[in-house]
Short mmCIF file of C-alpha atoms and ligand atoms in Angstrom, two decimals:
data_model
loop_
_atom_site.label_atom_id
_atom_site.label_comp_id
_atom_site.label_asym_id
_atom_site.label_seq_id
_atom_site.Cartn_x
_atom_site.Cartn_y
_atom_site.Cartn_z
CA MET J 282 123.79 115.02 75.81
CA SER J 283 120.19 114.25 76.76
CA ASP J 284 118.77 110.77 77.31
CA LYS J 285 115.04 110.25 77.81
CA TYR J 286 113.68 107.53 80.09
CA ASP J 287 110.18 106.68 81.20
CA VAL J 288 111.44 106.37 84.78
CA ILE J 289 114.70 107.39 86.47
CA VAL J 290 115.30 106.10 89.99
CA ILE J 291 117.95 107.79 92.15
CA GLY J 292 119.38 105.30 94.66
CA GLY J 293 119.82 101.55 94.32
CA GLY J 294 118.87 100.32 97.83
CA PRO J 295 115.82 98.14 98.62
CA GLY J 296 113.56 101.05 97.67
CA GLY J 297 115.41 102.07 94.52
CA TYR J 298 116.35 98.70 93.07
CA ALA J 299 112.88 97.27 93.69
CA ALA J 300 111.24 100.33 92.11
CA ALA J 301 113.50 100.04 89.05
CA ILE J 302 112.83 96.33 88.62
CA ARG J 303 109.07 96.70 89.07
CA CYS J 304 108.96 99.64 86.62
CA ALA J 305 110.89 97.58 84.05
CA GLN J 306 108.52 94.63 84.61
CA LEU J 307 105.65 96.97 83.81
CA GLY J 308 107.26 97.90 80.49
CA PHE J 309 108.87 101.23 81.34
CA LYS J 310 112.30 102.22 79.98
CA THR J 311 114.05 102.55 83.34
CA ALA J 312 117.41 103.75 84.63
CA CYS J 313 118.68 103.53 88.21
CA ILE J 314 121.45 105.87 89.36
CA GLU J 315 123.55 104.49 92.23
CA LYS J 316 126.85 105.98 93.36
CA ARG J 317 127.95 103.41 95.95
CA ILE J 318 131.45 101.96 95.74
CA ASN J 319 131.80 98.90 97.98
CA LYS J 320 134.75 98.02 100.22
CA GLN J 321 136.27 96.01 97.35
CA GLY J 322 136.36 99.27 95.35
CA LYS J 323 133.60 98.17 92.94
CA PRO J 324 130.26 99.85 92.13
CA ALA J 325 127.51 98.11 94.10
CA LEU J 326 123.74 97.98 94.20
CA GLY J 327 121.70 97.03 97.27
CA GLY J 328 122.06 100.25 99.28
CA THR J 329 122.53 100.39 103.01
CA CYS J 330 120.55 97.20 103.60
CA LEU J 331 122.62 94.78 101.55
CA ASN J 332 126.01 96.48 101.91
CA VAL J 333 126.23 97.89 105.43
CA GLY J 334 122.89 97.21 107.13
CA CYS J 335 120.39 94.36 107.40
CA ILE J 336 122.42 91.65 105.70
CA PRO J 337 125.96 92.06 107.08
CA SER J 338 124.57 92.67 110.57
CA LYS J 339 122.48 89.48 110.40
CA ALA J 340 125.49 87.53 109.07
CA LEU J 341 127.50 88.65 112.12
CA LEU J 342 124.57 88.04 114.47
CA ASP J 343 124.24 84.48 113.16
CA SER J 344 127.99 83.76 113.37
CA SER J 345 128.31 85.20 116.85
CA TRP J 346 125.21 83.29 118.04
CA LYS J 347 126.65 80.01 116.76
CA TYR J 348 129.86 80.74 118.67
CA HIS J 349 127.90 81.56 121.81
CA GLU J 350 125.79 78.40 121.43
CA ALA J 351 128.84 76.21 120.96
CA GLN J 352 130.44 77.78 124.00
CA ASP J 353 127.52 77.94 126.42
CA LYS J 354 124.36 76.35 125.06
CA LEU J 355 125.26 72.83 123.95
CA ALA J 356 126.22 71.25 127.27
CA VAL J 357 122.55 71.13 128.28
CA HIS J 358 121.94 68.85 125.28
CA GLY J 359 124.78 66.59 126.43
CA ILE J 360 127.12 67.84 123.71
CA GLU J 361 130.73 68.53 124.63
CA VAL J 362 132.75 70.60 122.20
CA GLY J 363 135.92 71.39 124.11
CA LYS J 364 137.46 74.84 123.79
CA VAL J 365 135.66 76.98 121.25
CA LYS J 366 137.66 79.53 119.26
CA ILE J 367 136.54 82.35 117.04
CA ASP J 368 138.41 83.34 113.87
CA ILE J 369 137.26 86.93 113.29
CA ALA J 370 138.90 87.16 109.86
CA GLN J 371 136.92 84.11 108.66
CA MET J 372 133.71 85.44 110.23
CA GLN J 373 134.18 88.75 108.36
CA LYS J 374 135.11 86.95 105.13
CA ARG J 375 131.89 84.93 105.24
CA LYS J 376 129.89 88.10 105.90
CA ASP J 377 131.55 89.85 102.94
CA GLU J 378 130.80 86.85 100.69
CA VAL J 379 127.11 86.91 101.64
CA VAL J 380 127.01 90.65 100.84
CA LEU J 381 128.75 90.16 97.47
CA GLN J 382 126.45 87.30 96.55
CA LEU J 383 123.34 89.38 97.23
CA THR J 384 124.54 92.65 95.69
CA GLY J 385 125.73 90.73 92.62
CA GLY J 386 122.28 89.17 92.48
CA ILE J 387 120.66 92.61 92.17
CA ALA J 388 123.01 93.51 89.30
CA ALA J 389 121.95 90.27 87.57
CA LEU J 390 118.27 91.13 88.14
CA PHE J 391 118.88 94.56 86.56
CA GLN J 392 120.36 92.88 83.50
CA ALA J 393 117.56 90.34 83.27
CA ASN J 394 114.92 93.08 83.50
CA LYS J 395 116.84 95.49 81.21
CA VAL J 396 117.21 98.21 83.84
CA THR J 397 120.05 100.59 82.94
CA TRP J 398 122.38 100.99 85.91
CA LEU J 399 124.04 104.40 85.80
CA GLN J 400 127.02 104.32 88.14
CA GLY J 401 127.35 107.76 89.69
CA THR J 402 125.44 110.54 91.41
CA GLY J 403 121.99 111.80 90.53
CA LYS J 404 120.45 115.16 91.35
CA LEU J 405 116.88 116.23 90.71
CA LEU J 406 116.62 119.48 88.71
CA ALA J 407 113.51 121.44 87.77
CA ASN J 408 111.02 119.91 85.30
CA LYS J 409 111.85 116.30 86.18
CA GLN J 410 115.33 116.60 84.67
CA VAL J 411 118.09 114.69 86.40
CA GLU J 412 121.72 115.69 86.48
CA PHE J 413 123.96 112.63 86.34
CA THR J 414 127.65 112.71 87.31
CA PRO J 415 129.37 109.40 86.50
CA ASN J 416 131.59 108.02 89.29
CA GLY J 417 135.13 109.39 89.05
CA LYS J 418 134.20 112.15 86.56
CA ASP J 419 133.40 115.87 86.86
CA ASP J 420 131.37 116.13 83.65
CA THR J 421 127.64 115.97 84.09
CA GLU J 422 124.88 114.80 81.78
CA THR J 423 121.28 115.93 81.88
CA LEU J 424 118.77 113.11 81.68
CA GLU J 425 115.04 113.43 81.19
CA ALA J 426 112.23 111.25 82.43
CA GLU J 427 108.45 111.17 82.58
CA HIS J 428 108.73 110.04 86.20
CA VAL J 429 111.49 110.29 88.78
CA ILE J 430 111.65 108.16 91.93
CA LEU J 431 113.90 109.46 94.70
CA ALA J 432 115.30 106.62 96.83
CA ALA J 433 118.55 108.00 98.22
CA GLY J 434 118.03 106.45 101.67
CA SER J 435 119.65 107.47 104.91
CA VAL J 436 123.01 107.70 106.66
CA PRO J 437 123.99 107.48 110.35
CA VAL J 438 123.58 110.58 112.50
CA ASN J 439 126.81 111.87 114.05
CA ILE J 440 126.80 113.70 117.38
CA PRO J 441 129.15 116.63 118.08
CA PRO J 442 130.33 115.37 121.53
CA VAL J 443 131.57 112.12 119.98
CA PRO J 444 133.25 112.62 116.58
CA LEU J 445 134.14 109.43 114.70
CA LYS J 446 137.81 108.44 114.85
CA ASP J 447 139.32 105.81 112.52
CA ASP J 448 138.35 102.34 113.74
CA LEU J 449 138.20 103.47 117.39
CA VAL J 450 134.99 105.53 117.40
CA VAL J 451 132.75 104.21 114.64
CA ASP J 452 129.22 104.30 113.30
CA SER J 453 127.20 101.20 112.41
CA THR J 454 129.23 100.69 109.23
CA GLY J 455 132.52 100.66 111.15
CA ALA J 456 131.05 98.33 113.77
CA LEU J 457 130.56 95.68 111.07
CA GLU J 458 134.28 95.71 110.29
CA PHE J 459 136.10 95.15 113.61
CA ASP J 460 139.11 92.87 113.06
CA SER J 461 139.26 91.74 116.69
CA VAL J 462 136.95 91.50 119.70
CA PRO J 463 137.30 94.68 121.77
CA LYS J 464 137.87 94.04 125.45
CA ARG J 465 135.57 96.91 126.48
CA LEU J 466 133.04 98.13 123.95
CA GLY J 467 130.87 101.20 124.40
CA VAL J 468 127.65 101.65 122.46
CA ILE J 469 125.86 105.00 122.41
CA GLY J 470 122.18 104.37 121.72
CA ALA J 471 120.02 101.44 122.85
CA GLY J 472 117.96 101.35 119.66
CA VAL J 473 117.65 98.44 117.26
CA ILE J 474 121.07 98.93 115.65
CA GLY J 475 122.93 99.54 118.93
CA LEU J 476 121.42 96.45 120.56
CA GLU J 477 122.09 94.20 117.56
CA LEU J 478 125.71 95.31 117.10
CA GLY J 479 126.32 95.33 120.85
CA SER J 480 124.99 91.75 121.00
CA VAL J 481 127.36 90.57 118.25
CA TRP J 482 130.48 91.67 120.10
CA ALA J 483 129.16 90.76 123.57
CA ARG J 484 128.57 87.16 122.40
CA LEU J 485 132.16 87.05 121.18
CA GLY J 486 133.46 88.08 124.59
CA ALA J 487 133.48 91.90 124.74
CA GLU J 488 132.34 93.65 127.90
CA VAL J 489 129.61 95.87 126.46
CA ILE J 490 128.20 99.02 128.04
CA VAL J 491 125.24 100.65 126.29
CA LEU J 492 124.55 104.31 127.09
CA GLU J 493 121.02 105.48 126.32
CA ALA J 494 119.84 109.05 126.90
CA VAL J 495 116.16 108.16 127.22
CA ASP J 496 114.97 106.82 130.60
CA ARG J 497 112.74 104.15 129.11
CA PHE J 498 114.09 101.10 127.34
CA LEU J 499 112.76 100.67 123.77
CA PRO J 500 109.99 103.28 124.15
CA ASN J 501 108.21 102.17 120.94
CA VAL J 502 107.87 98.59 122.14
CA ASP J 503 104.97 97.31 124.26
CA THR J 504 105.98 97.90 127.90
CA GLN J 505 105.51 94.28 128.96
CA ILE J 506 107.76 93.11 126.13
CA SER J 507 110.41 95.82 126.55
CA LYS J 508 110.67 95.06 130.30
CA GLU J 509 111.23 91.39 129.48
CA ALA J 510 113.79 92.30 126.79
CA LEU J 511 115.73 94.49 129.22
CA LYS J 512 115.77 91.71 131.82
CA ILE J 513 116.98 89.09 129.32
CA LEU J 514 119.62 91.28 127.65
CA LYS J 515 120.99 92.35 131.04
CA LYS J 516 121.17 88.69 132.06
CA GLN J 517 123.17 88.07 128.88
CA GLY J 518 125.72 90.61 130.11
CA LEU J 519 124.78 93.77 128.20
CA ASP J 520 125.25 96.60 130.69
CA ILE J 521 122.42 98.89 129.56
CA ARG J 522 122.42 102.27 131.29
CA LEU J 523 119.28 104.32 130.76
CA GLY J 524 119.02 108.09 131.26
CA ALA J 525 122.73 108.40 130.40
CA ARG J 526 123.26 111.59 128.38
CA VAL J 527 126.63 111.67 126.63
CA THR J 528 128.36 115.05 126.95
CA GLY J 529 131.83 114.51 125.53
CA SER J 530 134.60 112.15 124.54
CA GLU J 531 138.38 112.10 124.55
CA VAL J 532 140.65 109.87 122.51
CA LYS J 533 144.00 108.97 124.08
CA GLY J 534 146.13 106.52 122.15
CA LYS J 535 143.99 103.45 121.47
CA LYS J 536 141.32 104.24 124.05
CA VAL J 537 138.36 106.55 124.15
CA THR J 538 136.80 108.00 127.29
CA VAL J 539 133.16 109.00 127.16
CA SER J 540 131.68 111.47 129.65
CA TYR J 541 127.99 111.35 130.43
CA THR J 542 125.52 112.47 133.05
CA ASP J 543 122.84 110.36 134.66
CA GLY J 544 120.60 110.58 137.71
CA SER J 545 123.65 110.37 140.00
CA GLY J 546 125.69 113.13 138.30
CA ASP J 547 128.73 113.19 136.00
CA GLN J 548 130.18 109.84 134.95
CA SER J 549 132.78 108.52 132.56
CA GLU J 550 133.80 105.20 131.01
CA THR J 551 136.85 104.23 128.99
CA PHE J 552 136.54 101.86 126.04
CA ASP J 553 138.72 100.04 123.50
CA ARG J 554 136.11 100.75 120.87
CA LEU J 555 132.98 102.85 120.71
CA ILE J 556 129.95 102.55 118.44
CA VAL J 557 127.76 105.61 117.88
CA ALA J 558 124.27 104.34 116.99
CA VAL J 559 121.93 107.23 117.72
CA GLY J 560 119.77 107.10 114.61
CA ARG J 561 119.82 107.83 110.91
CA ARG J 562 118.91 110.85 108.78
CA PRO J 563 117.58 111.08 105.24
CA VAL J 564 120.09 111.93 102.48
CA THR J 565 118.57 115.06 101.00
CA GLU J 566 121.68 117.20 100.58
CA ASP J 567 123.10 117.19 97.02
CA LEU J 568 119.99 115.30 95.89
CA LEU J 569 117.81 118.30 95.06
CA SER J 570 118.64 121.49 93.17
CA GLN J 571 117.27 124.74 94.61
CA ASP J 572 114.55 124.85 91.95
CA ALA J 573 113.64 121.12 92.06
CA GLY J 574 110.37 122.08 93.74
CA VAL J 575 110.25 119.15 96.16
CA SER J 576 109.33 120.09 99.75
CA LEU J 577 110.81 118.67 102.92
CA ASP J 578 108.81 118.06 106.10
CA GLU J 579 109.69 119.47 109.53
CA ARG J 580 112.18 116.63 110.16
CA ASN J 581 113.93 117.09 106.79
CA TYR J 582 112.34 114.04 105.22
CA ILE J 583 110.99 114.51 101.71
CA TYR J 584 107.31 115.37 102.05
CA VAL J 585 105.05 112.80 100.34
CA ASP J 586 101.39 111.82 100.36
CA SER J 587 100.13 108.33 101.23
CA GLN J 588 101.17 107.09 97.78
CA CYS J 589 104.65 108.63 97.97
CA ARG J 590 103.94 111.54 95.58
CA THR J 591 106.07 114.62 96.28
CA ASP J 592 104.84 118.15 95.65
CA VAL J 593 106.14 117.90 92.04
CA PRO J 594 103.82 115.95 89.74
CA GLY J 595 105.67 112.91 88.39
CA VAL J 596 108.28 112.92 91.17
CA TYR J 597 107.99 110.30 93.94
CA ALA J 598 110.09 109.55 97.03
CA ILE J 599 110.28 106.28 98.96
CA GLY J 600 112.09 104.37 101.71
CA ASP J 601 114.27 105.97 104.35
CA LEU J 602 113.98 109.35 102.58
CA VAL J 603 110.36 109.68 103.69
CA ARG J 604 108.15 109.38 106.81
CA GLY J 605 107.39 106.01 108.34
CA PRO J 606 109.61 103.32 109.80
CA ALA J 607 113.16 103.12 108.40
CA LEU J 608 112.88 99.50 107.33
CA ALA J 609 113.92 97.69 104.18
CA HIS J 610 110.58 95.90 103.77
CA LYS J 611 108.73 99.22 104.02
CA ALA J 612 111.00 100.64 101.29
CA LEU J 613 110.39 97.55 99.12
CA GLU J 614 106.61 97.85 99.41
CA GLU J 615 106.63 101.58 98.67
CA ALA J 616 108.75 100.78 95.60
CA SER J 617 106.16 98.41 94.15
CA MET J 618 103.33 100.77 95.06
CA VAL J 619 104.92 103.72 93.25
CA ALA J 620 105.76 101.67 90.15
CA GLU J 621 102.16 100.48 90.00
CA VAL J 622 100.75 103.96 90.65
CA ILE J 623 102.87 105.24 87.72
CA HIS J 624 101.36 102.39 85.69
CA GLY J 625 97.89 103.71 86.53
CA GLU J 626 96.96 101.16 89.17
CA HIS J 627 95.37 101.88 92.55
CA THR J 628 97.92 100.32 94.88
CA GLN J 629 98.39 101.19 98.52
CA VAL J 630 100.71 100.25 101.38
CA ASN J 631 99.02 99.36 104.66
CA TYR J 632 101.29 101.27 107.03
CA ASP J 633 99.39 99.87 110.02
CA ALA J 634 100.59 96.34 109.30
CA ILE J 635 104.36 96.72 108.97
CA ALA J 636 106.26 94.59 111.46
CA SER J 637 109.44 95.68 113.23
CA VAL J 638 112.09 93.28 114.47
CA ILE J 639 115.11 93.48 116.76
CA TYR J 640 117.39 90.56 115.93
CA THR J 641 118.76 90.03 119.42
CA HIS J 642 118.45 86.59 120.97
CA PRO J 643 115.68 86.07 121.69
CA GLU J 644 114.29 88.27 118.93
CA VAL J 645 111.77 91.02 119.64
CA ALA J 646 109.08 91.64 117.02
CA TRP J 647 105.84 93.52 116.85
CA VAL J 648 103.13 94.82 114.57
CA GLY J 649 100.31 97.26 115.21
CA LYS J 650 99.46 99.05 118.41
CA THR J 651 100.97 98.54 121.86
CA GLU J 652 98.74 98.10 124.89
CA ASP J 653 99.80 101.59 126.09
CA GLU J 654 98.72 103.16 122.81
CA VAL J 655 95.33 101.47 122.87
CA LYS J 656 94.83 102.35 126.54
CA ALA J 657 95.68 106.00 125.81
CA SER J 658 93.16 106.07 122.94
CA GLY J 659 90.40 105.12 125.37
CA GLU J 660 89.20 102.18 123.22
CA ALA J 661 87.95 99.14 125.11
CA TYR J 662 90.46 96.33 124.62
CA LYS J 663 91.52 92.93 125.84
CA THR J 664 94.92 91.23 125.87
CA GLY J 665 96.16 87.66 125.76
CA VAL J 666 99.67 86.81 126.91
CA VAL J 667 101.24 83.36 126.84
CA PRO J 668 104.86 82.53 127.73
CA PHE J 669 106.99 80.19 125.61
CA ALA J 670 107.63 78.31 128.86
CA ALA J 671 104.20 76.73 128.20
CA ASN J 672 105.22 75.56 124.71
CA GLY J 673 106.51 72.02 124.17
CA ARG J 674 108.55 72.85 121.07
CA ALA J 675 110.27 75.79 122.79
CA LEU J 676 111.13 73.64 125.80
CA ALA J 677 112.38 70.79 123.59
CA ALA J 678 114.71 73.29 121.89
CA ALA J 679 115.77 74.85 125.22
CA GLU J 680 114.53 78.20 123.84
CA ALA J 681 111.66 78.93 126.20
CA GLU J 682 112.32 82.58 127.15
CA GLY J 683 109.76 85.19 126.23
CA MET J 684 106.08 85.42 125.33
CA VAL J 685 103.46 86.25 122.72
CA LYS J 686 100.94 89.01 123.39
CA PHE J 687 97.84 90.08 121.48
CA VAL J 688 96.06 93.39 121.90
CA VAL J 689 92.49 93.12 120.64
CA ASP J 690 89.60 95.53 120.17
CA GLU J 691 87.00 94.51 122.77
CA LYS J 692 84.05 95.63 120.64
CA THR J 693 85.00 94.41 117.16
CA ASP J 694 87.28 91.53 118.23
CA ARG J 695 89.83 92.74 115.63
CA VAL J 696 93.56 92.29 116.20
CA LEU J 697 95.09 95.70 116.99
CA GLY J 698 98.61 94.53 117.77
CA MET J 699 100.80 91.48 118.19
CA HIS J 700 103.98 91.57 120.26
CA VAL J 701 106.55 88.82 120.58
CA ILE J 702 109.78 88.28 122.43
CA GLY J 703 111.09 84.80 121.96
CA PRO J 704 112.47 82.22 119.56
CA GLN J 705 111.88 83.09 115.89
CA ALA J 706 109.84 86.14 116.79
CA SER J 707 110.70 87.61 113.36
CA GLU J 708 108.89 84.71 111.69
CA LEU J 709 106.02 84.42 114.18
CA VAL J 710 105.07 88.09 113.97
CA GLN J 711 104.21 87.59 110.31
CA GLN J 712 101.14 85.68 111.48
CA GLY J 713 99.96 88.90 113.14
CA VAL J 714 100.70 90.84 109.94
CA ILE J 715 98.59 88.41 107.91
CA ALA J 716 95.78 88.53 110.47
CA MET J 717 95.76 92.33 110.48
CA GLU J 718 95.97 92.59 106.66
CA PHE J 719 92.92 90.35 106.37
CA GLY J 720 91.07 92.25 109.09
CA ALA J 721 90.92 89.03 111.11
CA THR J 722 89.12 88.86 114.41
CA ILE J 723 90.91 87.13 117.27
CA GLU J 724 88.21 84.46 117.02
CA ASP J 725 89.45 83.66 113.49
CA LEU J 726 92.86 82.82 114.99
CA GLN J 727 91.28 80.95 117.89
CA LEU J 728 89.38 78.68 115.50
CA MET J 729 92.43 77.75 113.41
CA VAL J 730 94.31 74.49 113.98
CA PHE J 731 98.03 74.96 114.65
CA SER J 732 100.59 72.15 114.19
CA HIS J 733 101.88 70.46 117.30
CA PRO J 734 104.52 70.84 118.51
CA SER J 735 105.36 74.23 117.02
CA LEU J 736 106.33 77.67 118.30
CA SER J 737 103.22 78.94 116.50
CA GLU J 738 101.07 77.21 119.10
CA THR J 739 102.01 80.04 121.44
CA VAL J 740 100.44 82.45 118.93
CA HIS J 741 97.30 80.30 119.03
CA GLU J 742 97.29 80.12 122.80
CA ALA J 743 97.81 83.88 123.13
CA ALA J 744 94.79 84.35 120.84
CA LEU J 745 92.78 81.97 123.04
CA ALA J 746 94.05 83.72 126.18
CA THR J 747 92.32 86.97 125.16
CA ASP J 748 89.07 85.15 126.09
CA TYR J 749 90.48 83.07 128.97
CA ARG J 750 90.39 79.94 126.78
CA ALA J 751 94.09 79.01 126.70
CA ILE J 752 94.61 75.38 127.70
CA HIS J 753 98.25 75.35 128.75
CA ILE J 754 98.40 78.25 131.19
CA ALA J 755 96.83 78.43 134.62
P1 LIG I 810 119.28 102.82 101.25
O1 LIG I 810 119.33 101.38 101.47
O2 LIG I 810 120.01 103.70 102.19
O3 LIG I 810 119.81 103.05 99.77
C1 LIG I 810 119.99 104.32 99.22
C2 LIG I 810 121.08 104.25 98.18
O4 LIG I 810 121.08 105.49 97.47
C3 LIG I 810 122.48 104.13 98.77
O5 LIG I 810 123.14 102.99 98.25
C4 LIG I 810 123.21 105.40 98.35
O6 LIG I 810 124.56 105.17 97.96
C5 LIG I 810 122.40 105.84 97.15
N1 LIG I 810 122.43 107.29 96.92
C6 LIG I 810 122.22 108.27 97.84
N2 LIG I 810 122.24 109.48 97.24
C7 LIG I 810 122.48 109.24 95.94
C8 LIG I 810 122.62 110.09 94.81
N3 LIG I 810 122.47 111.43 94.91
N4 LIG I 810 122.89 109.54 93.61
C9 LIG I 810 123.03 108.18 93.50
N5 LIG I 810 122.91 107.33 94.52
C10 LIG I 810 122.62 107.86 95.73
N6 LIG I 810 116.02 97.28 108.01
C11 LIG I 810 115.25 96.16 108.08
O7 LIG I 810 114.14 96.16 107.58
N7 LIG I 810 115.71 95.03 108.72
C12 LIG I 810 116.92 94.97 109.31
O8 LIG I 810 117.30 93.96 109.87
C13 LIG I 810 117.76 96.13 109.25
N8 LIG I 810 118.99 96.13 109.80
C14 LIG I 810 119.79 97.23 109.69
C15 LIG I 810 121.04 97.19 110.25
C16 LIG I 810 121.89 98.27 110.16
C17 LIG I 810 123.26 98.20 110.77
C18 LIG I 810 121.45 99.42 109.45
C19 LIG I 810 122.35 100.62 109.30
C20 LIG I 810 120.19 99.49 108.89
C21 LIG I 810 119.34 98.38 109.00
N9 LIG I 810 118.05 98.40 108.46
C22 LIG I 810 117.26 97.29 108.57
C23 LIG I 810 117.49 99.58 107.77
C24 LIG I 810 117.56 99.41 106.24
O9 LIG I 810 118.90 99.20 105.86
C25 LIG I 810 116.99 100.62 105.54
O10 LIG I 810 115.69 100.88 106.03
C26 LIG I 810 116.92 100.42 104.04
O11 LIG I 810 118.19 100.16 103.51
C27 LIG I 810 116.32 101.64 103.36
O12 LIG I 810 116.30 101.45 101.98
P2 LIG I 810 116.37 102.68 100.96
O13 LIG I 810 116.32 102.08 99.60
O14 LIG I 810 115.37 103.69 101.33
O15 LIG I 810 117.79 103.37 101.21
#
């Protein structure tokens, strides 16, 4: 059997579902192939992000923060709550409900936009043909399309010294499903995912040790901000050990012992549960036939140009499958760009203005270049740094840790980077994104009026501080 579509999308995550919806909006006959079966045993759209990534992790981060607040953060406001208890089953149930609501919402959007959801596995063949194997069947169908968008995403990287083991040694997906608070939790990898998941269980009472092979904490983050983050997270009880290279692991009964080496020699730690969070890799295996013609780059990502075209005319790849930050909002923007490029429009993604966020508390968020990067480039620059301790709204909320920092081109006055650690950093950083998208100078931000009292005033003051004009710092 052969079905012909204008566009076939393989993968129904933020990249794939958004591409399918946008293509349908533009009038293309569109199908999206997604193989995922969720933990309730049902086919599910939404990819990693909605099912086992952004959304469930934020649901657990929010629940665990509320618990931590009730336990430790309300007394200062004069609120007594007595003994606070956590019901993990209820916390997990709420998280699962949020996931189901959102993934069901994507299915409804597919229906509304007349996107055909093909439940099963897709593989790109030569000549833009796609082999489709429905879930639970061996028979395959060959589908044809004018355009194919590959959006198969990524999966966690496993490391040979620490194989996964049931619910004892888990990846990020398993770490979202713990049914009790481990007494001692090990986390391998102090990246975004390791820090977020480690924070969830630390707030609920676990003793958390994070082992990170690299000597520098959060090497992609501005040094001033990453130093502050390390200080705050350590104060919160996360035992972050840098330069700790894991060499092996041994499971005995319900415990796992991890061996590692650091500057002082061979070490080991025993845990009740262990999360391996050392990165993710693109899903290219089983996605491409030998003669599909699509090239991979040196890191096994699908090779694409700046508009996500692969080496095969009419075949595109987006999201975690391709270069650039592995972020849902980057996948979403590439999705719209590709749909519009197929439609004949001249759309582009500004890769220089994509923010990154670590949803710890306080949050860490940044966009653009770090001070180190600008310094290394030799460009003349200036910085402005203002702590939230100088912000009335932050103090009123008892959330005054952290700072806002701007890195600005000395000659052109343009914003090169904005870096935040502090309350609502994920929201505040968007002001930097908007400024950079519009090619704003720091003077543009200086001349704007910001509401008082608001956390955003620290953004304003940091802009003023680049020219020694901030009012509320000495
Ligand atoms: P995916 O979301 O991975 O979707 C790809 C889909 O394709 C999958 O559902 C898969 O089943 C399907 N698929 C694969 N191969 C085939 C095939 N051959 N046939 C059919 N279907 C196939 N990003 C953020 O921006 N913010 C966050 O806060 C955030 N938090 C995260 C927390 C965790 C714990 C994790 C793991 C990730 C997080 N991310 C976050 C990253 C984010 O989830 C990804 O960047 C995003 O999901 C990438 O979207 P995608 O569409 O490229 O791929």
